[in-house]
Coordinates of N, CA and C in Angstrom, one line a residue:
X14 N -18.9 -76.7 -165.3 CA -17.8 -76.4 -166.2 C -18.0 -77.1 -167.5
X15 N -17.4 -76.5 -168.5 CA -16.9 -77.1 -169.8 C -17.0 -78.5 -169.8
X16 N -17.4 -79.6 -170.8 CA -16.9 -80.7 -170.2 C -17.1 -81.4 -171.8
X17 N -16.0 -81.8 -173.1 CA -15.9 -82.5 -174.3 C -15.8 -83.8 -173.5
X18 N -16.7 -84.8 -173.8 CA -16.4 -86.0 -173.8 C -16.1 -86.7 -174.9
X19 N -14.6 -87.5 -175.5 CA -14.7 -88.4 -176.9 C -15.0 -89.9 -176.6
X20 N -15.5 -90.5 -177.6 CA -15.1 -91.6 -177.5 C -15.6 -92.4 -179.3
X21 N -15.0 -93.4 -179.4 CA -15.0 -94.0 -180.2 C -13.9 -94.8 -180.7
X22 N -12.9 -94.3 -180.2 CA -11.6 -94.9 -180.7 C -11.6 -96.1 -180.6
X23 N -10.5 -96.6 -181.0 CA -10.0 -98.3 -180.8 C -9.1 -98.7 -181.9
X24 N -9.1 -100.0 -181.9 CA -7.9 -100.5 -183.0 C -8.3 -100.9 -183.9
X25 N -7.4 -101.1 -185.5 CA -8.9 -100.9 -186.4 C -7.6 -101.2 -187.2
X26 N -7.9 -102.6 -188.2 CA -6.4 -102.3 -189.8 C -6.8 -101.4 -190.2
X27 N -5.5 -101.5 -191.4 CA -5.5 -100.5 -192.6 C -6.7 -100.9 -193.1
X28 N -7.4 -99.9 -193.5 CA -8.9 -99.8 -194.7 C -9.9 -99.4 -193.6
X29 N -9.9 -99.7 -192.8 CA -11.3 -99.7 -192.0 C -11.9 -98.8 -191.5
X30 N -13.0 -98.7 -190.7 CA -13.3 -97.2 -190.4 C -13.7 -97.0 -188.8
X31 N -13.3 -96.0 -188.2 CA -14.0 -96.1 -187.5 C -15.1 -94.3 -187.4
X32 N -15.8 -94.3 -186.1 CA -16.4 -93.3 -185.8 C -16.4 -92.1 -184.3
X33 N -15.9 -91.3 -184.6 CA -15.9 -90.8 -183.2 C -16.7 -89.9 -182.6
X34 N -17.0 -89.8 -182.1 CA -18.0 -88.7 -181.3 C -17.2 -87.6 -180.6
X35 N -18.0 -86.5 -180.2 CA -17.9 -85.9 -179.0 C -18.7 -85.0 -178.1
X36 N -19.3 -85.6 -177.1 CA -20.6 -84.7 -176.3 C -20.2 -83.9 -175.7
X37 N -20.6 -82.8 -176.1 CA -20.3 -81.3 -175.2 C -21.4 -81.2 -174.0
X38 N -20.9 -80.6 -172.7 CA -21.9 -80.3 -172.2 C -21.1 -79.1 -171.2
X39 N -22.1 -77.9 -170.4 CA -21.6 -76.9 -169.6 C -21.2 -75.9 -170.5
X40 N -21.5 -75.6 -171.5 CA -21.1 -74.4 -172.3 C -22.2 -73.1 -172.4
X41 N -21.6 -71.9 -172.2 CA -22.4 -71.1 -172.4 C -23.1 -70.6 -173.4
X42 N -23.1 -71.0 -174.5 CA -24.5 -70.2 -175.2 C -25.1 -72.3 -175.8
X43 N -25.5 -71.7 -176.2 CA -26.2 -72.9 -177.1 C -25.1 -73.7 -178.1
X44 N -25.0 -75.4 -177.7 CA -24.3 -76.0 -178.8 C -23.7 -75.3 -180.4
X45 N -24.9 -75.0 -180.3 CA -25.1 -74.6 -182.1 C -24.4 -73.5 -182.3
X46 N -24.1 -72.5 -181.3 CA -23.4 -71.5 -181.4 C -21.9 -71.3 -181.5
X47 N -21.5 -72.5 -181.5 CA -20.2 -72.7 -181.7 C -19.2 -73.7 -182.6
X48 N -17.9 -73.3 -183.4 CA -17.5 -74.1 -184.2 C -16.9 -75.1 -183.3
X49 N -17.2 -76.4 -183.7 CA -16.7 -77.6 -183.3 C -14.8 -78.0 -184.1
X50 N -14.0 -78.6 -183.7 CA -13.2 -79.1 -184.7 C -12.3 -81.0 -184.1
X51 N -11.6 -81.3 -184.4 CA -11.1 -83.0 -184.5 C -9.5 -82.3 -184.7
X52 N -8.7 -82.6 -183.4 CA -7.3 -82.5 -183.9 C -6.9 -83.8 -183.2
X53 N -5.5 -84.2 -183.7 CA -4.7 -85.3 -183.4 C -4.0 -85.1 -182.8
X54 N -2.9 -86.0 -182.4 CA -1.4 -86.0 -181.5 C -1.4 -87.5 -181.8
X55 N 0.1 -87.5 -182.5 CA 0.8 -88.7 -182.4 C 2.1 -88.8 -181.7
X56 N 2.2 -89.9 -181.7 CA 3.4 -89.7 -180.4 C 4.8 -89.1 -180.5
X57 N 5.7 -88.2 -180.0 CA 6.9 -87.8 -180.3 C 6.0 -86.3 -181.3
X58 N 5.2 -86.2 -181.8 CA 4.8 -85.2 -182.7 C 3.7 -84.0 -181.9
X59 N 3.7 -83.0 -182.6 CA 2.8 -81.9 -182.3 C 1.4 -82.0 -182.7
X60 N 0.6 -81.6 -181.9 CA -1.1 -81.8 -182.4 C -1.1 -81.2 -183.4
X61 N -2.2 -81.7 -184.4 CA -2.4 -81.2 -185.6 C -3.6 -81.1 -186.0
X62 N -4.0 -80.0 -186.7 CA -5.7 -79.8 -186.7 C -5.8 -81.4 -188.1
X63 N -7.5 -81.4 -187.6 CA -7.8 -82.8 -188.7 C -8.8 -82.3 -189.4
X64 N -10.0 -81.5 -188.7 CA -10.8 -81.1 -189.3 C -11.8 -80.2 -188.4
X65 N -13.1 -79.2 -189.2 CA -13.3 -78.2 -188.5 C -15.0 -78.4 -189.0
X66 N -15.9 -77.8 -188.3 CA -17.4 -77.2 -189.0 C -17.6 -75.9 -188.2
X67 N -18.7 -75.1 -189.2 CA -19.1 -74.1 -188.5 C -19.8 -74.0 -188.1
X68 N -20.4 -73.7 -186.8 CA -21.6 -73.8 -186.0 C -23.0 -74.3 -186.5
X69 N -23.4 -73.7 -187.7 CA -24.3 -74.1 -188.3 C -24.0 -75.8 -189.2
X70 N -23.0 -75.7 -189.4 CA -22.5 -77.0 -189.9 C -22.7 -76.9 -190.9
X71 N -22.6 -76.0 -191.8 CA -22.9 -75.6 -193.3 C -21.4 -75.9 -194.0
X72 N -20.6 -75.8 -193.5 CA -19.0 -75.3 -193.8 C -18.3 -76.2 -192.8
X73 N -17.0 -76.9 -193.6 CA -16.5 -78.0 -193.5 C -14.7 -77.8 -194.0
X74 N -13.8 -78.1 -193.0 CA -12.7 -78.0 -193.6 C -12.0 -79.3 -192.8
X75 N -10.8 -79.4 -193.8 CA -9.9 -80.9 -193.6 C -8.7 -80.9 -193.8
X76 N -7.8 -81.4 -193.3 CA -6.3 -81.7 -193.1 C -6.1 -81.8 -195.0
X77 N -5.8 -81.6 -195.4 CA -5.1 -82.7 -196.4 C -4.9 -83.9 -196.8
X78 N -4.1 -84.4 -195.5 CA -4.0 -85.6 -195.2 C -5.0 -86.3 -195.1
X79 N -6.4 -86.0 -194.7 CA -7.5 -86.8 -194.5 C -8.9 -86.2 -195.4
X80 N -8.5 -85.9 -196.3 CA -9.3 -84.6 -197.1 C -9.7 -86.2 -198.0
X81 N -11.0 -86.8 -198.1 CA -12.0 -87.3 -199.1 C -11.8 -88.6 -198.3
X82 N -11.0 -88.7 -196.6 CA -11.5 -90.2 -196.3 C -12.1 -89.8 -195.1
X83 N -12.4 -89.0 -194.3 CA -12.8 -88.5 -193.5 C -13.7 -87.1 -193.3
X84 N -14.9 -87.6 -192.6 CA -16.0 -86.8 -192.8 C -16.3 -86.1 -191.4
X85 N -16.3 -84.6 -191.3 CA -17.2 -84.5 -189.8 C -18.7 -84.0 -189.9
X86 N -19.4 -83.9 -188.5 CA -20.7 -83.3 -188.8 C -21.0 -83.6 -187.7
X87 N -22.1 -82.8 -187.1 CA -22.3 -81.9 -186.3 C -23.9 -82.2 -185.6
X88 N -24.0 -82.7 -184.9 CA -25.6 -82.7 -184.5 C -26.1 -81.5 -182.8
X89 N -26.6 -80.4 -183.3 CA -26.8 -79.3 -182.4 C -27.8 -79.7 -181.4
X90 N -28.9 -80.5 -181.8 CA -29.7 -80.9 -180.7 C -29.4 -82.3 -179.4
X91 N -28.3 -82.5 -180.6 CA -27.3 -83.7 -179.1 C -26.3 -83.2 -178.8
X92 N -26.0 -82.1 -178.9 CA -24.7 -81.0 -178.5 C -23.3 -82.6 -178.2
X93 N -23.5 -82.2 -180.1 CA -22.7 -83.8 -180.2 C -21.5 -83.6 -181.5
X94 N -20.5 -83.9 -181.9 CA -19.9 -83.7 -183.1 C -19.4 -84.8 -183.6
X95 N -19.5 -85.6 -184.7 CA -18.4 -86.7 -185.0 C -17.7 -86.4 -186.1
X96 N -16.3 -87.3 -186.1 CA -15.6 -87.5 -187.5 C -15.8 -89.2 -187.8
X97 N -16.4 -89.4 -188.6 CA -16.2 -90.7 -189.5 C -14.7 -90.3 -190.1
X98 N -14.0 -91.8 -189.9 CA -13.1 -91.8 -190.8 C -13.0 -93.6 -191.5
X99 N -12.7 -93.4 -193.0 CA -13.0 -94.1 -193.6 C -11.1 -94.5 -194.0
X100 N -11.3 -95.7 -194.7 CA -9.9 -95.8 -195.7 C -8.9 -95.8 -194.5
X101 N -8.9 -96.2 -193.6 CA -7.6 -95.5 -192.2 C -6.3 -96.1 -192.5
X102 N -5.4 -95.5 -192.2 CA -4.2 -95.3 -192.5 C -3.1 -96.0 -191.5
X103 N -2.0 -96.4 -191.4 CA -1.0 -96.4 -189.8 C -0.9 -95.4 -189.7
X104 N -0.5 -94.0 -190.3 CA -0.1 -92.9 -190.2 C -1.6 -92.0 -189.3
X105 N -2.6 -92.7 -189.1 CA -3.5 -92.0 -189.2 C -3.7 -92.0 -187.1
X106 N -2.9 -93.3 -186.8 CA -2.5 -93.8 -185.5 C -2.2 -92.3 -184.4
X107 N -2.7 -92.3 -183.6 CA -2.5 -90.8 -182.9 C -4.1 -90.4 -182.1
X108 N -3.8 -89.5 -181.1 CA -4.7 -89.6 -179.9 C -5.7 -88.6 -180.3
X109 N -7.2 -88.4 -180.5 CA -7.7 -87.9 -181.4 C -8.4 -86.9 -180.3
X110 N -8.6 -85.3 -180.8 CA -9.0 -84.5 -179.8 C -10.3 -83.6 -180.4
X111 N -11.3 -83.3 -179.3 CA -12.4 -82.6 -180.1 C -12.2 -81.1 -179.4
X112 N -12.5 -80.4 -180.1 CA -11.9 -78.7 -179.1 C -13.2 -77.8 -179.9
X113 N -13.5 -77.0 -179.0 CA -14.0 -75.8 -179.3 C -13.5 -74.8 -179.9
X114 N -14.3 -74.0 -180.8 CA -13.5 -72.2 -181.1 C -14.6 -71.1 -181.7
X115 N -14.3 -70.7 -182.4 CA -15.2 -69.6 -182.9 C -15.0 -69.1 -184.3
X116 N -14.0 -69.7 -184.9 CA -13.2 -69.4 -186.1 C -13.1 -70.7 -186.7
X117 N -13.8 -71.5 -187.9 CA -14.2 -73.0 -188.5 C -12.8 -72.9 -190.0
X118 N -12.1 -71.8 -189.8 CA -11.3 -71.5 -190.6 C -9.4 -71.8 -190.4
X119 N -10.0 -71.7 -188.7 CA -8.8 -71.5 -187.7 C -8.4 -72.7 -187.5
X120 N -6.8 -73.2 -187.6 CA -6.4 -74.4 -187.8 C -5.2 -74.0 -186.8
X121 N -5.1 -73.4 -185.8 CA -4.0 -73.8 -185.1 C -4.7 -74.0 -183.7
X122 N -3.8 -74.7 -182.8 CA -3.8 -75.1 -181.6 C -4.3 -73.9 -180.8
X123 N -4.3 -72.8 -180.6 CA -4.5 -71.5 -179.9 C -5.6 -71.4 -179.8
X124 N -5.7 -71.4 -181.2 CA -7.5 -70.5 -181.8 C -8.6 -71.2 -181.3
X125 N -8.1 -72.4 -180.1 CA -9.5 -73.7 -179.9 C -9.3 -73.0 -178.3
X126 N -10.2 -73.1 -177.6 CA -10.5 -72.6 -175.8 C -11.0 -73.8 -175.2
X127 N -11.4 -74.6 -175.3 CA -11.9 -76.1 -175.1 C -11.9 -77.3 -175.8
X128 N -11.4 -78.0 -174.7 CA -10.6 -79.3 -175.1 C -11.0 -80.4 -174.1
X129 N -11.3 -81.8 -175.2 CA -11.4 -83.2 -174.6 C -10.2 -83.5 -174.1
X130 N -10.4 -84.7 -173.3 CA -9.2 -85.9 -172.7 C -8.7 -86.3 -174.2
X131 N -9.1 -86.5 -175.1 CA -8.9 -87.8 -176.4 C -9.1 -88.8 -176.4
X132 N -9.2 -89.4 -177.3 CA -9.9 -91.5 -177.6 C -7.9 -91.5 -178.6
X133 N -8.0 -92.8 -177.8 CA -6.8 -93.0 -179.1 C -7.3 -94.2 -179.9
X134 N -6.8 -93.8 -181.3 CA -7.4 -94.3 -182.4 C -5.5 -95.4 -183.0
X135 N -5.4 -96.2 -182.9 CA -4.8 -96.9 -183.4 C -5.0 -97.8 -184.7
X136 N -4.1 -97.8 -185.7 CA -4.3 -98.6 -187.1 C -3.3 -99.2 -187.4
X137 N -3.7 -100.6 -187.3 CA -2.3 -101.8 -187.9 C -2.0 -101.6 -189.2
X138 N -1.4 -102.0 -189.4 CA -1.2 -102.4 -191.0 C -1.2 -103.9 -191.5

């Protein structure tokens, strides 16, 4: 079966960075064949897309909210995806999720068919 593994999280002040991964494995066509994306959940709140690439990893989309401190990218031969996030925020605090889809454009919760447990990422201030 399907199986996103995350990890990277941890606790981290304001400014700092951390990096997260996510290893896919059990999928049917080839890593590369599919758009990767990074969504959140903070507590009491709704998951929220963070960021997205397209299969090829040519094409890159971002929250707003994390748009020029956070970077994703994609490695097809380690059927692997991370988000570096840099500058981190308290607000940024929330359980971080890697999901699958087909659509690197597609920013809601639906449009993803596979989904990690999540790393939670915590930031002091």
């Amino acid at each position: 079966q399907v199986q996103l593994v995350e990890s990277g999280g941890g606790l981290v002040q304001a400014g700092g960075s951390l990096r997260l991964s996510c290893a896919a494995s059990g999928l049917a066509l080839p890593f590369g064949s599919y758009v990767m994306a990074w969504f959140r959940q903070a507590p009491g709140k709704d998951r929220e897309f963070v960021s997205s690439i397209s299969w090829g990893g040519g094409s890159t989309y971002y929250a707003d909210s994390v748009k020029g401190r956070f970077t994703i990218s994609k490695d097809n031969a380690k059927n692997t995806v991370y988000l570096q996030m840099n500058s981190l925020k308290p607000e940024d605090t929330a359980i971080y999720y890697c999901a699958v889809g087909s659509d690197a454009t597609a920013t809601r919760v639906s449009k993803y068919y596979y989904w990690g447990q999540g790393t939670q990422v915590t930031v002091s201030s």
